Structures are given as C-alpha cells and as structure tokens.
C-alpha cells in the first residue's frame, strides 16, 4: 500500500458544502434534528459515504452509518463519528467535522490500498444538540442502550412534532436496531468549542474526561394582576422569581474558582403582556461539572434556593428533569495513542476535559472511547462566528488517521 | 318624567353577554384591540346602543359612540365611556363596566322621559389595554389630540399586523375625525383593579388623580456561546443581564414605602436554546408613580443601572420609549358631585388615586373629567378571577346616574 494521505481540499470542501445546507433567508444556518434541512444534510453525507465506497446503513432512531467491511467481517468495527444536526444560527464545524473527518480518514485508507484488520464505520448520530427534542445526544444514548428506542421515537419536540414521525417524513427512519454494530472502540474528532487550546497555543487536545451534565426545566406559578394598581408587597410575580433564580445561579457558580458552569438559555413569561404581572415563568437550567459530587451539590443548592423562593415570593415552583449524565472518563490507552500521534507530527498536544456533552460519552458505555479536539478561535461555538483554522482541521484529521491505523493493525 | 332607575338585570346581563365574546377553547377571555373578537364585541355594543335609541357613530381610529341628542343639538354633549378591548385571559368588568354602565344610565334616563339640557354620548375607546398595539389608551389619546390619527393607524402590533388594516378588516374604521364630538365633561365608571376600597370597606371611590405611566422596551445584546465550554468569567450573557434589571427594579421600588410600582411583564430570550448562552434579551418595563418628579427620578435611576450593567457584563443595551404619560388631576367639582351622590345613597365613599391608566386621563386634556371606582375583590384584575359584587356594580351605576342628572340639568 502507499502512504495514506488526508485530502485537505476534499475535507474542507465537504465541510463547506454541508454548512451551506439549512441556511435561511438571512444566511443563518439552522439544521435541527429530523427537520427538512437535516434530511438534506443526511442525504449529502450518505452520498459522500457511497462515493467513498462505504455501505450506508440507518438504524431505527435515524443514526446514519457508512461501513467499510475491509474483508474483516468477523472482527468488531472501529467506529469514528459525531453528529450533523445543529443549534439555531450555528457554525459549520460542530459535529460535522467529526463525521466528515472520519469519512476522510476511511477514504484515505481505502485509496491507499490499506488492509485494516477490522471493519471501520463512520457514524452520524441523531439529535446530538437536543434543541428540538430533549434529551440531547439522543441518538448515541439510544444506540448505547441508555434510552429505549420506542420512548425516544415518541419524544415531542419544542415545536409539537414527534421525532419518530419526523424521521419517517424525511426518510431517515432505518430498519436496523440501535446497537447493531458493536464497536471495538470509538473515536470522535471535534472542535473544542472552548478557549483552552487557543489560549495555551496547543494544536491538539487529547480528551481524557468529560463534564457531567444536568438539564432541568423550572416552572414558576404566580398570580396575574394589574401592573399599576397592585402594591409591590402584594405581588406574586412569577417573572421576578425567575429572575432571582438566574442571578442566584450566576452569583453562586461565579464565586471562588469553581469549575461549575450554569446557564439559563430558555425563558418565557405568561401572559407576557406589558401591563400584567406574570402569572407564569418557564425556564431551563443547564448545570455542568467534571466532578459528580460537586454537580450533585449544585443541584441540591438549586432545590434549596427554589424552596426558599417559593416561600418568600408566594409562588409555586415545579422542576422537571430533562437530562442528567454523570461525568465520563475516556480510555487511557487511546488518549496516550492520541498524544503519541500528535507528538510524532510535531503538534503541541494537551490533555483536557470536555466542557461540552458529546456522543463519545454515550459510546463510552459500549466500548473504549476517546476524543480529539482542535482549537476553536476565541472559544466561540454555537454561533455563526465559530471558526477553526483549516490547518488545524487538517492536523486533527491526520492525528485521527494515525490513531485509526494503530487501532486497526493486524496481529504482528 | 318618572324617576329614572338602573335596570340591574339588564346591566349585569349585558356585562355577562359581552364577557362571553372572545373565549378560547379553554374558556379564556381574550378580546385584543381590533381582533375578530373585538369586532364581535363592538357589534354587540352597537346593537345595544341602537336598542337604547342612540345614534351609533365611529371615528377613524375606531372609537365607537352612541349619541342621544335629546333635543339639545346645540349644547356640548356630556360623555360617559371607557373601553371594551381586554388583556390576555381577562376578566369581564375591566372597561366594559364603564361602557355598559354609561349606556344603562342613558337608557334609564330615556325610558323615564328625562329631558337633559345637553346631549349625552356613550363612548367605547379603541385599544385601551395596549396589549396588541402600543401605546395603551390609544383611542382616547388620539381623540384628545395627543397622537396623530395617521401615525396611530400605522402602528404595527406584537403580531405584526397594522392597526388601521385590522380596524378596516373588522368593519370598525369609521368616517368621523377623532375629536368630532367636543365634550362638556367626561365621566368614567370603572372597577378599582386594586385592593384599597375593599380593604377600607368603601363602596365608591371618587378618583381625584391618576398615576403617571412610563413604558419602555429594553433590548440587551450579548454573545451566543456554548453553555458547557464557556467559562463564567468569559460570558456576555444577555439573559443574565436582563434578570439583573428585573431584580434591580424590584429591590429599588420595594425599599422604604415608595408609592412607585415597577413591572417587567414581557420577556424573551434569543436563540432561546437550553445549551446556548442568550445572545439577546428583550423585555418591557412599566413604571408608575402619582408624582411626576419621582417618576422621572425612577427613569433616571434605571438608565444609570443599565449603563453600569452594560459596562460590567460586556453587553449592549438599547431602550425604546413605548408610552409616557404624566400624572393627571381630575376636576375637583365633579369629584365633589360623586362624593355627594354616594353620601345621599348611604354608600361609604373614599377619595383616591387611580393606579391604572384610563381613557379618562386622555379626555382630561379636552374637558373636565373624573372617575367613579367600585371595589375589586382581592384587588385582582387583568385576570379571570377579577370580580366585583353585583350590588357594587349597580351602586356605581346609580351614583353615575345621579351625577349625570346633575350635570345635564337645565338652567333653573
């Protein structure tokens, strides 16, 4: 065989092409899970998989796979993957880089006439972002057995749609049972989505663990009343109580140098009228911490605050758990392989914790797993200004290629 | 003539019938200005006006009038009015009581064969609530010359509609120029919408002045970023900044025993996704105070807070003024007539300030004006649990009837 080489033009070209699918009139990229735009993106990726000589397979939750048997049908496949669904007004690299980077690695190996000792599968998991349907990382969660496929397919979205119906509508409800390909190991290439690598001048992140995530929806019930005639002391203002929770979370996690992060991303008031005291406020709380004990402590502190607030403000408060994942530790052996590959290519590498949730945390339930990060300019992501230098995108794919070669070597 | 008498059954029956117009599937009453429901309500009121023998007239901004010339065409009419548009999920008395109470008074006088020395007009003003189109009290504001009719008709609503087009669509864009009936005096019968009368065991409120109102829309611009990977110290969270403003306003106006009230009734986040730091927050601020100097001071304090916040949180903040009305003092002579009428009927009466904005504050620019309040159970309004005892509704109409008789007596 010849020495396999990453085709930078092909990789960057596909990232650009996929990033052009799902733009609105103002050029904003939004490719929510199981939407028409997601369907168009999936069709493009499946086409490239076939172009690379891979067999395209879809499971019941819509996870899309490109499989290269490589004449080693009996061995468990090495899986490379991520997702192609996006948040609202997104960048083009989040998730897509892992799918198209994995595809580029397999295509490079095939074109070089490589004979891997095991099949290699490229995976695009359904609904990783969780914007339209909760929980996030749903496709890989179902694939790893953490959530029943029927329950997942019945999930109702923020727009009232049902995931199963939407997957069928866009033609990506496949026949295979989630988990049908049992991986030997799982690797995910991803942009950091944080500022650490750039700040420290590192090109490659060898991700050794991942933060725990707690998602909750809080509903506060107060009393609608007239904004002009109701004395402040007699108000039961659900909107004001919600604001107190937002400032409480910020003040608490900002103190000292706790690694906990807390975000209130969704907020709505009812009746949402300028001259009516809000009778109802609904908002989400996203809590993350690499340490499970500390994450639990933050959840408990929130519950205590909500109890005090309900008492003090005369409001009712109910909490619904939307998602909860413990911190994950990746495979130490694969993390070392990533460091070695980066070192041999003269790329400054740093071990790190992933602040974001990724499909790799679900796949780690099934097999040894790890992630490779590349720098995000300014640490910005989930934003159209998300950017990674082309040279870094190519370097990450080259490190992945080398790790894949090591993990698919035959005996001797 | 016989002694004119309020027909309690007719008044309460019409209030109930009008309150049944604009119910949704869950029985919630919402009759926003110039909506289909508002059109149906206007048609019902116009029908009752004709039934009472009044001439129905509509002006260009949709204000609806029932005129009884009473053979006194040359004299300026006494005007009795309020509004029939509602907030979202409203009660049935707010506004409607003033329109139907005024109509009941005129009908009672006609049926008793009264010969008033001047015409009497019953008015239902357009868009008093301001929920769909800002500013509130728009119809009476335009009628009193405080806002140009063309500008008002061009107002775009929260749902993107244009008021003038909606008025034409529901058939209530009339031919008359706002202000075409120049009133001799204006009287408005209304539920208190506050807890004062009930708390003090008074049946009638003689309203001698009205709070100033300041409505503003605040837009905060931050930076959308990943909820898991962005350190708290590096965030520019528009949602968190908005929450700070809500708690600032509450803390400020709740201190001491300031009569100022502050309400944030509308709030929205963008992109409004659970795992994305909000890039934009838009909310409304409703500030009210019976003293203009103190109201200005509160507006200035808010501006200062927003400037500090923008600096501290690294966000941009812009403020748009939606409405601004100075406190209003009503006609002392009419207020005395209200007290006298209540006393003669053995009804405990209290002079008071109106915490709410009312069409009367606009009409006070044109002619002597005053208001009559009846108790609101629990001070609740802008809420389906808004309630006033039938006996109080009838008592208020009887006081209005007596004041109208005094104001329409002939010479000698």
PDB file of N, CA, C and O in Angstrom, chain B residues 42 59-65 79 81-85 123-130 135-149 152 163 177-183 186 188 210 325 328 330 357-367 369 371:
ATOM      1  N   UNK B  42     -67.738  44.788  19.625  1.00  0.00           N
ATOM      2  CA  UNK B  42     -68.189  46.112  19.183  1.00  0.00           C
ATOM      3  C   UNK B  42     -69.583  46.025  18.558  1.00  0.00           C
ATOM      4  O   UNK B  42     -70.457  46.869  18.814  1.00  0.00           O
ATOM      5  N   UNK B  59     -65.393  56.818  14.738  1.00  0.00           N
ATOM      6  CA  UNK B  59     -64.418  57.736  14.148  1.00  0.00           C
ATOM      7  C   UNK B  59     -63.290  56.953  13.475  1.00  0.00           C
ATOM      8  O   UNK B  59     -63.282  55.720  13.452  1.00  0.00           O
ATOM      9  N   UNK B  60     -62.305  57.642  12.905  1.00  0.00           N
ATOM     10  CA  UNK B  60     -61.294  56.999  12.052  1.00  0.00           C
ATOM     11  C   UNK B  60     -60.384  56.043  12.828  1.00  0.00           C
ATOM     12  O   UNK B  60     -59.843  55.105  12.254  1.00  0.00           O
ATOM     13  N   UNK B  61     -60.222  56.276  14.140  1.00  0.00           N
ATOM     14  CA  UNK B  61     -59.378  55.378  14.938  1.00  0.00           C
ATOM     15  C   UNK B  61     -60.215  54.267  15.579  1.00  0.00           C
ATOM     16  O   UNK B  61     -59.728  53.472  16.385  1.00  0.00           O
ATOM     17  N   UNK B  62     -61.502  54.217  15.189  1.00  0.00           N
ATOM     18  CA  UNK B  62     -62.347  53.101  15.640  1.00  0.00           C
ATOM     19  C   UNK B  62     -63.095  53.359  16.939  1.00  0.00           C
ATOM     20  O   UNK B  62     -63.790  52.464  17.429  1.00  0.00           O
ATOM     21  N   UNK B  63     -62.949  54.552  17.520  1.00  0.00           N
ATOM     22  CA  UNK B  63     -63.726  54.851  18.731  1.00  0.00           C
ATOM     23  C   UNK B  63     -65.210  54.782  18.386  1.00  0.00           C
ATOM     24  O   UNK B  63     -65.638  55.343  17.372  1.00  0.00           O
ATOM     25  N   UNK B  64     -65.975  54.080  19.229  1.00  0.00           N
ATOM     26  CA  UNK B  64     -67.393  53.819  18.979  1.00  0.00           C
ATOM     27  C   UNK B  64     -68.241  54.678  19.923  1.00  0.00           C
ATOM     28  O   UNK B  64     -67.997  54.681  21.132  1.00  0.00           O
ATOM     29  N   UNK B  65     -69.225  55.444  19.358  1.00  0.00           N
ATOM     30  CA  UNK B  65     -70.054  56.332  20.170  1.00  0.00           C
ATOM     31  C   UNK B  65     -71.530  56.034  19.970  1.00  0.00           C
ATOM     32  O   UNK B  65     -71.957  55.739  18.855  1.00  0.00           O
ATOM     33  N   UNK B  79     -70.108  63.218  28.069  1.00  0.00           N
ATOM     34  CA  UNK B  79     -69.644  61.930  27.559  1.00  0.00           C
ATOM     35  C   UNK B  79     -69.369  60.962  28.701  1.00  0.00           C
ATOM     36  O   UNK B  79     -68.728  61.320  29.701  1.00  0.00           O
ATOM     37  N   UNK B  81     -67.837  57.023  29.257  1.00  0.00           N
ATOM     38  CA  UNK B  81     -67.200  55.982  28.446  1.00  0.00           C
ATOM     39  C   UNK B  81     -66.106  55.212  29.145  1.00  0.00           C
ATOM     40  O   UNK B  81     -65.818  55.402  30.334  1.00  0.00           O
ATOM     41  N   UNK B  82     -65.520  54.337  28.365  1.00  0.00           N
ATOM     42  CA  UNK B  82     -64.395  53.513  28.758  1.00  0.00           C
ATOM     43  C   UNK B  82     -64.011  52.696  27.517  1.00  0.00           C
ATOM     44  O   UNK B  82     -64.033  53.222  26.403  1.00  0.00           O
ATOM     45  N   UNK B  83     -63.694  51.396  27.672  1.00  0.00           N
ATOM     46  CA  UNK B  83     -63.228  50.595  26.528  1.00  0.00           C
ATOM     47  C   UNK B  83     -63.777  49.189  26.657  1.00  0.00           C
ATOM     48  O   UNK B  83     -64.179  48.766  27.756  1.00  0.00           O
ATOM     49  N   UNK B  84     -63.752  48.419  25.564  1.00  0.00           N
ATOM     50  CA  UNK B  84     -64.169  47.005  25.645  1.00  0.00           C
ATOM     51  C   UNK B  84     -63.069  46.044  25.205  1.00  0.00           C
ATOM     52  O   UNK B  84     -63.279  44.830  25.185  1.00  0.00           O
ATOM     53  N   UNK B  85     -61.898  46.545  24.807  1.00  0.00           N
ATOM     54  CA  UNK B  85     -60.806  45.601  24.496  1.00  0.00           C
ATOM     55  C   UNK B  85     -60.264  45.068  25.824  1.00  0.00           C
ATOM     56  O   UNK B  85     -60.441  45.688  26.873  1.00  0.00           O
ATOM     57  N   UNK B 123     -69.230  56.318  25.059  1.00  0.00           N
ATOM     58  CA  UNK B 123     -68.053  56.050  24.218  1.00  0.00           C
ATOM     59  C   UNK B 123     -67.364  54.745  24.601  1.00  0.00           C
ATOM     60  O   UNK B 123     -67.237  54.417  25.783  1.00  0.00           O
ATOM     61  N   UNK B 124     -66.930  53.985  23.551  1.00  0.00           N
ATOM     62  CA  UNK B 124     -66.048  52.832  23.755  1.00  0.00           C
ATOM     63  C   UNK B 124     -64.779  53.123  22.956  1.00  0.00           C
ATOM     64  O   UNK B 124     -64.801  53.099  21.722  1.00  0.00           O
ATOM     65  N   UNK B 125     -63.697  53.424  23.662  1.00  0.00           N
ATOM     66  CA  UNK B 125     -62.459  53.839  23.001  1.00  0.00           C
ATOM     67  C   UNK B 125     -61.615  52.642  22.554  1.00  0.00           C
ATOM     68  O   UNK B 125     -61.597  51.597  23.212  1.00  0.00           O
ATOM     69  N   UNK B 126     -60.914  52.801  21.440  1.00  0.00           N
ATOM     70  CA  UNK B 126     -60.110  51.739  20.835  1.00  0.00           C
ATOM     71  C   UNK B 126     -58.804  51.491  21.600  1.00  0.00           C
ATOM     72  O   UNK B 126     -58.143  52.431  22.019  1.00  0.00           O
ATOM     73  N   UNK B 127     -58.461  50.210  21.772  1.00  0.00           N
ATOM     74  CA  UNK B 127     -57.141  49.814  22.254  1.00  0.00           C
ATOM     75  C   UNK B 127     -56.701  50.530  23.529  1.00  0.00           C
ATOM     76  O   UNK B 127     -55.653  51.166  23.554  1.00  0.00           O
ATOM     77  N   UNK B 128     -57.505  50.398  24.581  1.00  0.00           N
ATOM     78  CA  UNK B 128     -57.102  50.990  25.854  1.00  0.00           C
ATOM     79  C   UNK B 128     -56.013  50.147  26.525  1.00  0.00           C
ATOM     80  O   UNK B 128     -55.105  50.682  27.158  1.00  0.00           O
ATOM     81  N   UNK B 129     -56.058  48.843  26.347  1.00  0.00           N
ATOM     82  CA  UNK B 129     -55.116  47.967  27.066  1.00  0.00           C
ATOM     83  C   UNK B 129     -53.697  48.023  26.495  1.00  0.00           C
ATOM     84  O   UNK B 129     -52.717  47.834  27.211  1.00  0.00           O
ATOM     85  N   UNK B 130     -53.598  48.232  25.177  1.00  0.00           N
ATOM     86  CA  UNK B 130     -52.247  48.341  24.605  1.00  0.00           C
ATOM     87  C   UNK B 130     -51.479  47.040  24.544  1.00  0.00           C
ATOM     88  O   UNK B 130     -50.266  47.036  24.391  1.00  0.00           O
ATOM     89  N   UNK B 135     -49.040  52.810  21.933  1.00  0.00           N
ATOM     90  CA  UNK B 135     -49.253  52.807  23.382  1.00  0.00           C
ATOM     91  C   UNK B 135     -50.677  52.396  23.752  1.00  0.00           C
ATOM     92  O   UNK B 135     -51.543  52.296  22.892  1.00  0.00           O
ATOM     93  N   UNK B 136     -50.874  52.140  25.048  1.00  0.00           N
ATOM     94  CA  UNK B 136     -52.224  51.859  25.530  1.00  0.00           C
ATOM     95  C   UNK B 136     -53.020  53.173  25.558  1.00  0.00           C
ATOM     96  O   UNK B 136     -52.468  54.245  25.293  1.00  0.00           O
ATOM     97  N   UNK B 137     -54.297  53.093  25.834  1.00  0.00           N
ATOM     98  CA  UNK B 137     -55.198  54.262  25.829  1.00  0.00           C
ATOM     99  C   UNK B 137     -55.101  55.007  24.503  1.00  0.00           C
ATOM    100  O   UNK B 137     -55.212  56.231  24.451  1.00  0.00           O
ATOM    101  N   UNK B 138     -54.852  54.256  23.419  1.00  0.00           N
ATOM    102  CA  UNK B 138     -54.565  54.887  22.139  1.00  0.00           C
ATOM    103  C   UNK B 138     -55.776  55.635  21.569  1.00  0.00           C
ATOM    104  O   UNK B 138     -55.651  56.770  21.097  1.00  0.00           O
ATOM    105  N   UNK B 139     -56.945  55.025  21.625  1.00  0.00           N
ATOM    106  CA  UNK B 139     -58.124  55.654  21.027  1.00  0.00           C
ATOM    107  C   UNK B 139     -58.452  56.995  21.660  1.00  0.00           C
ATOM    108  O   UNK B 139     -58.701  57.979  20.957  1.00  0.00           O
ATOM    109  N   UNK B 140     -58.419  57.050  22.998  1.00  0.00           N
ATOM    110  CA  UNK B 140     -58.727  58.316  23.676  1.00  0.00           C
ATOM    111  C   UNK B 140     -57.575  59.308  23.517  1.00  0.00           C
ATOM    112  O   UNK B 140     -57.794  60.517  23.417  1.00  0.00           O
ATOM    113  N   UNK B 141     -56.331  58.785  23.435  1.00  0.00           N
ATOM    114  CA  UNK B 141     -55.169  59.667  23.219  1.00  0.00           C
ATOM    115  C   UNK B 141     -55.306  60.378  21.870  1.00  0.00           C
ATOM    116  O   UNK B 141     -55.135  61.596  21.772  1.00  0.00           O
ATOM    117  N   UNK B 142     -55.660  59.613  20.837  1.00  0.00           N
ATOM    118  CA  UNK B 142     -55.850  60.203  19.506  1.00  0.00           C
ATOM    119  C   UNK B 142     -57.040  61.165  19.546  1.00  0.00           C
ATOM    120  O   UNK B 142     -56.975  62.283  19.030  1.00  0.00           O
ATOM    121  N   UNK B 143     -58.115  60.744  20.213  1.00  0.00           N
ATOM    122  CA  UNK B 143     -59.323  61.582  20.285  1.00  0.00           C
ATOM    123  C   UNK B 143     -59.012  62.935  20.925  1.00  0.00           C
ATOM    124  O   UNK B 143     -59.512  63.967  20.507  1.00  0.00           O
ATOM    125  N   UNK B 144     -58.121  62.915  21.935  1.00  0.00           N
ATOM    126  CA  UNK B 144     -57.783  64.151  22.659  1.00  0.00           C
ATOM    127  C   UNK B 144     -56.676  64.937  21.966  1.00  0.00           C
ATOM    128  O   UNK B 144     -56.234  65.970  22.457  1.00  0.00           O
ATOM    129  N   UNK B 145     -56.199  64.433  20.805  1.00  0.00           N
ATOM    130  CA  UNK B 145     -55.194  65.169  20.043  1.00  0.00           C
ATOM    131  C   UNK B 145     -53.761  64.918  20.488  1.00  0.00           C
ATOM    132  O   UNK B 145     -52.847  65.608  20.059  1.00  0.00           O
ATOM    133  N   UNK B 146     -53.544  63.913  21.309  1.00  0.00           N
ATOM    134  CA  UNK B 146     -52.201  63.630  21.805  1.00  0.00           C
ATOM    135  C   UNK B 146     -51.360  62.772  20.869  1.00  0.00           C
ATOM    136  O   UNK B 146     -50.157  62.591  21.090  1.00  0.00           O
ATOM    137  N   UNK B 147     -51.985  62.223  19.833  1.00  0.00           N
ATOM    138  CA  UNK B 147     -51.281  61.374  18.858  1.00  0.00           C
ATOM    139  C   UNK B 147     -52.018  61.501  17.530  1.00  0.00           C
ATOM    140  O   UNK B 147     -53.252  61.477  17.504  1.00  0.00           O
ATOM    141  N   UNK B 148     -51.265  61.657  16.445  1.00  0.00           N
ATOM    142  CA  UNK B 148     -51.881  61.821  15.127  1.00  0.00           C
ATOM    143  C   UNK B 148     -52.594  60.551  14.701  1.00  0.00           C
ATOM    144  O   UNK B 148     -52.113  59.441  14.950  1.00  0.00           O
ATOM    145  N   UNK B 149     -53.766  60.703  14.056  1.00  0.00           N
ATOM    146  CA  UNK B 149     -54.554  59.536  13.667  1.00  0.00           C
ATOM    147  C   UNK B 149     -53.808  58.676  12.641  1.00  0.00           C
ATOM    148  O   UNK B 149     -53.800  57.439  12.728  1.00  0.00           O
ATOM    149  N   UNK B 152     -51.167  56.691  14.418  1.00  0.00           N
ATOM    150  CA  UNK B 152     -51.788  55.632  15.223  1.00  0.00           C
ATOM    151  C   UNK B 152     -52.258  54.481  14.344  1.00  0.00           C
ATOM    152  O   UNK B 152     -52.021  53.304  14.652  1.00  0.00           O
ATOM    153  N   UNK B 163     -52.643  48.331  12.758  1.00  0.00           N
ATOM    154  CA  UNK B 163     -53.929  48.643  13.389  1.00  0.00           C
ATOM    155  C   UNK B 163     -54.967  49.105  12.372  1.00  0.00           C
ATOM    156  O   UNK B 163     -56.096  48.608  12.356  1.00  0.00           O
ATOM    157  N   UNK B 177     -63.747  62.338  12.164  1.00  0.00           N
ATOM    158  CA  UNK B 177     -62.430  62.733  12.661  1.00  0.00           C
ATOM    159  C   UNK B 177     -62.413  62.583  14.180  1.00  0.00           C
ATOM    160  O   UNK B 177     -63.352  63.052  14.856  1.00  0.00           O
ATOM    161  N   UNK B 178     -61.408  61.957  14.768  1.00  0.00           N
ATOM    162  CA  UNK B 178     -61.315  61.889  16.226  1.00  0.00           C
ATOM    163  C   UNK B 178     -61.437  63.291  16.821  1.00  0.00           C
ATOM    164  O   UNK B 178     -60.862  64.240  16.275  1.00  0.00           O
ATOM    165  N   UNK B 179     -62.235  63.426  17.862  1.00  0.00           N
ATOM    166  CA  UNK B 179     -62.470  64.731  18.483  1.00  0.00           C
ATOM    167  C   UNK B 179     -63.722  65.425  17.963  1.00  0.00           C
ATOM    168  O   UNK B 179     -64.046  66.538  18.390  1.00  0.00           O
ATOM    169  N   UNK B 180     -64.437  64.742  17.032  1.00  0.00           N
ATOM    170  CA  UNK B 180     -65.590  65.423  16.371  1.00  0.00           C
ATOM    171  C   UNK B 180     -66.706  65.776  17.352  1.00  0.00           C
ATOM    172  O   UNK B 180     -67.421  66.740  17.145  1.00  0.00           O
ATOM    173  N   UNK B 181     -66.847  65.038  18.426  1.00  0.00           N
ATOM    174  CA  UNK B 181     -67.786  65.421  19.494  1.00  0.00           C
ATOM    175  C   UNK B 181     -66.968  66.052  20.606  1.00  0.00           C
ATOM    176  O   UNK B 181     -66.145  65.383  21.226  1.00  0.00           O
ATOM    177  N   UNK B 182     -67.137  67.370  20.833  1.00  0.00           N
ATOM    178  CA  UNK B 182     -66.343  68.072  21.859  1.00  0.00           C
ATOM    179  C   UNK B 182     -67.100  68.018  23.169  1.00  0.00           C
ATOM    180  O   UNK B 182     -68.111  68.693  23.323  1.00  0.00           O
ATOM    181  N   UNK B 183     -66.666  67.209  24.143  1.00  0.00           N
ATOM    182  CA  UNK B 183     -67.494  67.016  25.337  1.00  0.00           C
ATOM    183  C   UNK B 183     -67.505  68.219  26.276  1.00  0.00           C
ATOM    184  O   UNK B 183     -66.525  68.962  26.367  1.00  0.00           O
ATOM    185  N   UNK B 186     -66.437  64.690  30.953  1.00  0.00           N
ATOM    186  CA  UNK B 186     -66.292  63.258  30.721  1.00  0.00           C
ATOM    187  C   UNK B 186     -66.299  62.511  32.051  1.00  0.00           C
ATOM    188  O   UNK B 186     -65.612  62.905  33.001  1.00  0.00           O
ATOM    189  N   UNK B 188     -66.071  58.511  33.792  1.00  0.00           N
ATOM    190  CA  UNK B 188     -65.760  57.096  33.537  1.00  0.00           C
ATOM    191  C   UNK B 188     -65.999  56.276  34.805  1.00  0.00           C
ATOM    192  O   UNK B 188     -65.429  56.541  35.860  1.00  0.00           O
ATOM    193  N   UNK B 210     -54.526  60.533  39.037  1.00  0.00           N
ATOM    194  CA  UNK B 210     -54.136  59.286  38.369  1.00  0.00           C
ATOM    195  C   UNK B 210     -52.619  59.259  38.202  1.00  0.00           C
ATOM    196  O   UNK B 210     -52.009  60.273  37.875  1.00  0.00           O
ATOM    197  N   UNK B 325     -46.900  59.040  30.129  1.00  0.00           N
ATOM    198  CA  UNK B 325     -47.975  59.961  30.480  1.00  0.00           C
ATOM    199  C   UNK B 325     -47.714  60.534  31.862  1.00  0.00           C
ATOM    200  O   UNK B 325     -47.402  59.795  32.794  1.00  0.00           O
ATOM    201  N   UNK B 328     -52.213  62.800  36.245  1.00  0.00           N
ATOM    202  CA  UNK B 328     -53.348  63.652  35.887  1.00  0.00           C
ATOM    203  C   UNK B 328     -54.156  63.983  37.141  1.00  0.00           C
ATOM    204  O   UNK B 328     -54.351  63.138  38.001  1.00  0.00           O
ATOM    205  N   UNK B 330     -57.899  65.197  38.306  1.00  0.00           N
ATOM    206  CA  UNK B 330     -59.265  65.291  37.785  1.00  0.00           C
ATOM    207  C   UNK B 330     -59.976  66.534  38.314  1.00  0.00           C
ATOM    208  O   UNK B 330     -59.456  67.266  39.157  1.00  0.00           O
ATOM    209  N   UNK B 357     -53.886  53.262  34.286  1.00  0.00           N
ATOM    210  CA  UNK B 357     -54.150  54.289  33.285  1.00  0.00           C
ATOM    211  C   UNK B 357     -55.571  54.075  32.786  1.00  0.00           C
ATOM    212  O   UNK B 357     -56.069  52.952  32.764  1.00  0.00           O
ATOM    213  N   UNK B 358     -56.251  55.159  32.440  1.00  0.00           N
ATOM    214  CA  UNK B 358     -57.627  55.051  31.944  1.00  0.00           C
ATOM    215  C   UNK B 358     -57.858  56.086  30.852  1.00  0.00           C
ATOM    216  O   UNK B 358     -57.155  57.095  30.791  1.00  0.00           O
ATOM    217  N   UNK B 359     -58.872  55.837  30.019  1.00  0.00           N
ATOM    218  CA  UNK B 359     -59.191  56.801  28.961  1.00  0.00           C
ATOM    219  C   UNK B 359     -59.470  58.176  29.552  1.00  0.00           C
ATOM    220  O   UNK B 359     -59.197  59.195  28.910  1.00  0.00           O
ATOM    221  N   UNK B 360     -59.971  58.208  30.798  1.00  0.00           N
ATOM    222  CA  UNK B 360     -60.294  59.494  31.441  1.00  0.00           C
ATOM    223  C   UNK B 360     -59.067  60.409  31.516  1.00  0.00           C
ATOM    224  O   UNK B 360     -59.200  61.634  31.451  1.00  0.00           O
ATOM    225  N   UNK B 361     -57.879  59.809  31.614  1.00  0.00           N
ATOM    226  CA  UNK B 361     -56.692  60.675  31.728  1.00  0.00           C
ATOM    227  C   UNK B 361     -56.420  61.378  30.408  1.00  0.00           C
ATOM    228  O   UNK B 361     -55.897  62.485  30.381  1.00  0.00           O
ATOM    229  N   UNK B 362     -56.824  60.754  29.299  1.00  0.00           N
ATOM    230  CA  UNK B 362     -56.683  61.405  27.991  1.00  0.00           C
ATOM    231  C   UNK B 362     -57.774  62.453  27.802  1.00  0.00           C
ATOM    232  O   UNK B 362     -57.517  63.577  27.390  1.00  0.00           O
ATOM    233  N   UNK B 363     -59.000  62.081  28.160  1.00  0.00           N
ATOM    234  CA  UNK B 363     -60.126  63.003  27.976  1.00  0.00           C
ATOM    235  C   UNK B 363     -59.976  64.243  28.844  1.00  0.00           C
ATOM    236  O   UNK B 363     -60.500  65.311  28.518  1.00  0.00           O
ATOM    237  N   UNK B 364     -59.212  64.121  29.958  1.00  0.00           N
ATOM    238  CA  UNK B 364     -58.998  65.273  30.841  1.00  0.00           C
ATOM    239  C   UNK B 364     -58.252  66.395  30.113  1.00  0.00           C
ATOM    240  O   UNK B 364     -58.244  67.545  30.572  1.00  0.00           O
ATOM    241  N   UNK B 365     -57.634  66.062  28.961  1.00  0.00           N
ATOM    242  CA  UNK B 365     -56.980  67.123  28.171  1.00  0.00           C
ATOM    243  C   UNK B 365     -58.021  67.976  27.444  1.00  0.00           C
ATOM    244  O   UNK B 365     -57.740  69.104  27.047  1.00  0.00           O
ATOM    245  N   UNK B 366     -59.214  67.401  27.228  1.00  0.00           N
ATOM    246  CA  UNK B 366     -60.250  68.068  26.418  1.00  0.00           C
ATOM    247  C   UNK B 366     -61.287  68.795  27.256  1.00  0.00           C
ATOM    248  O   UNK B 366     -61.862  69.789  26.811  1.00  0.00           O
ATOM    249  N   UNK B 367     -61.570  68.290  28.461  1.00  0.00           N
ATOM    250  CA  UNK B 367     -62.714  68.794  29.234  1.00  0.00           C
ATOM    251  C   UNK B 367     -62.570  68.363  30.690  1.00  0.00           C
ATOM    252  O   UNK B 367     -61.772  67.491  30.996  1.00  0.00           O
ATOM    253  N   UNK B 369     -62.978  66.206  33.795  1.00  0.00           N
ATOM    254  CA  UNK B 369     -63.199  64.757  33.812  1.00  0.00           C
ATOM    255  C   UNK B 369     -63.015  64.219  35.220  1.00  0.00           C
ATOM    256  O   UNK B 369     -62.378  64.861  36.069  1.00  0.00           O
ATOM    257  N   UNK B 371     -63.518  60.099  37.582  1.00  0.00           N
ATOM    258  CA  UNK B 371     -63.848  58.679  37.529  1.00  0.00           C
ATOM    259  C   UNK B 371     -64.531  58.215  38.797  1.00  0.00           C
ATOM    260  O   UNK B 371     -64.304  58.763  39.871  1.00  0.00           O
TER     261      UNK B 371
END
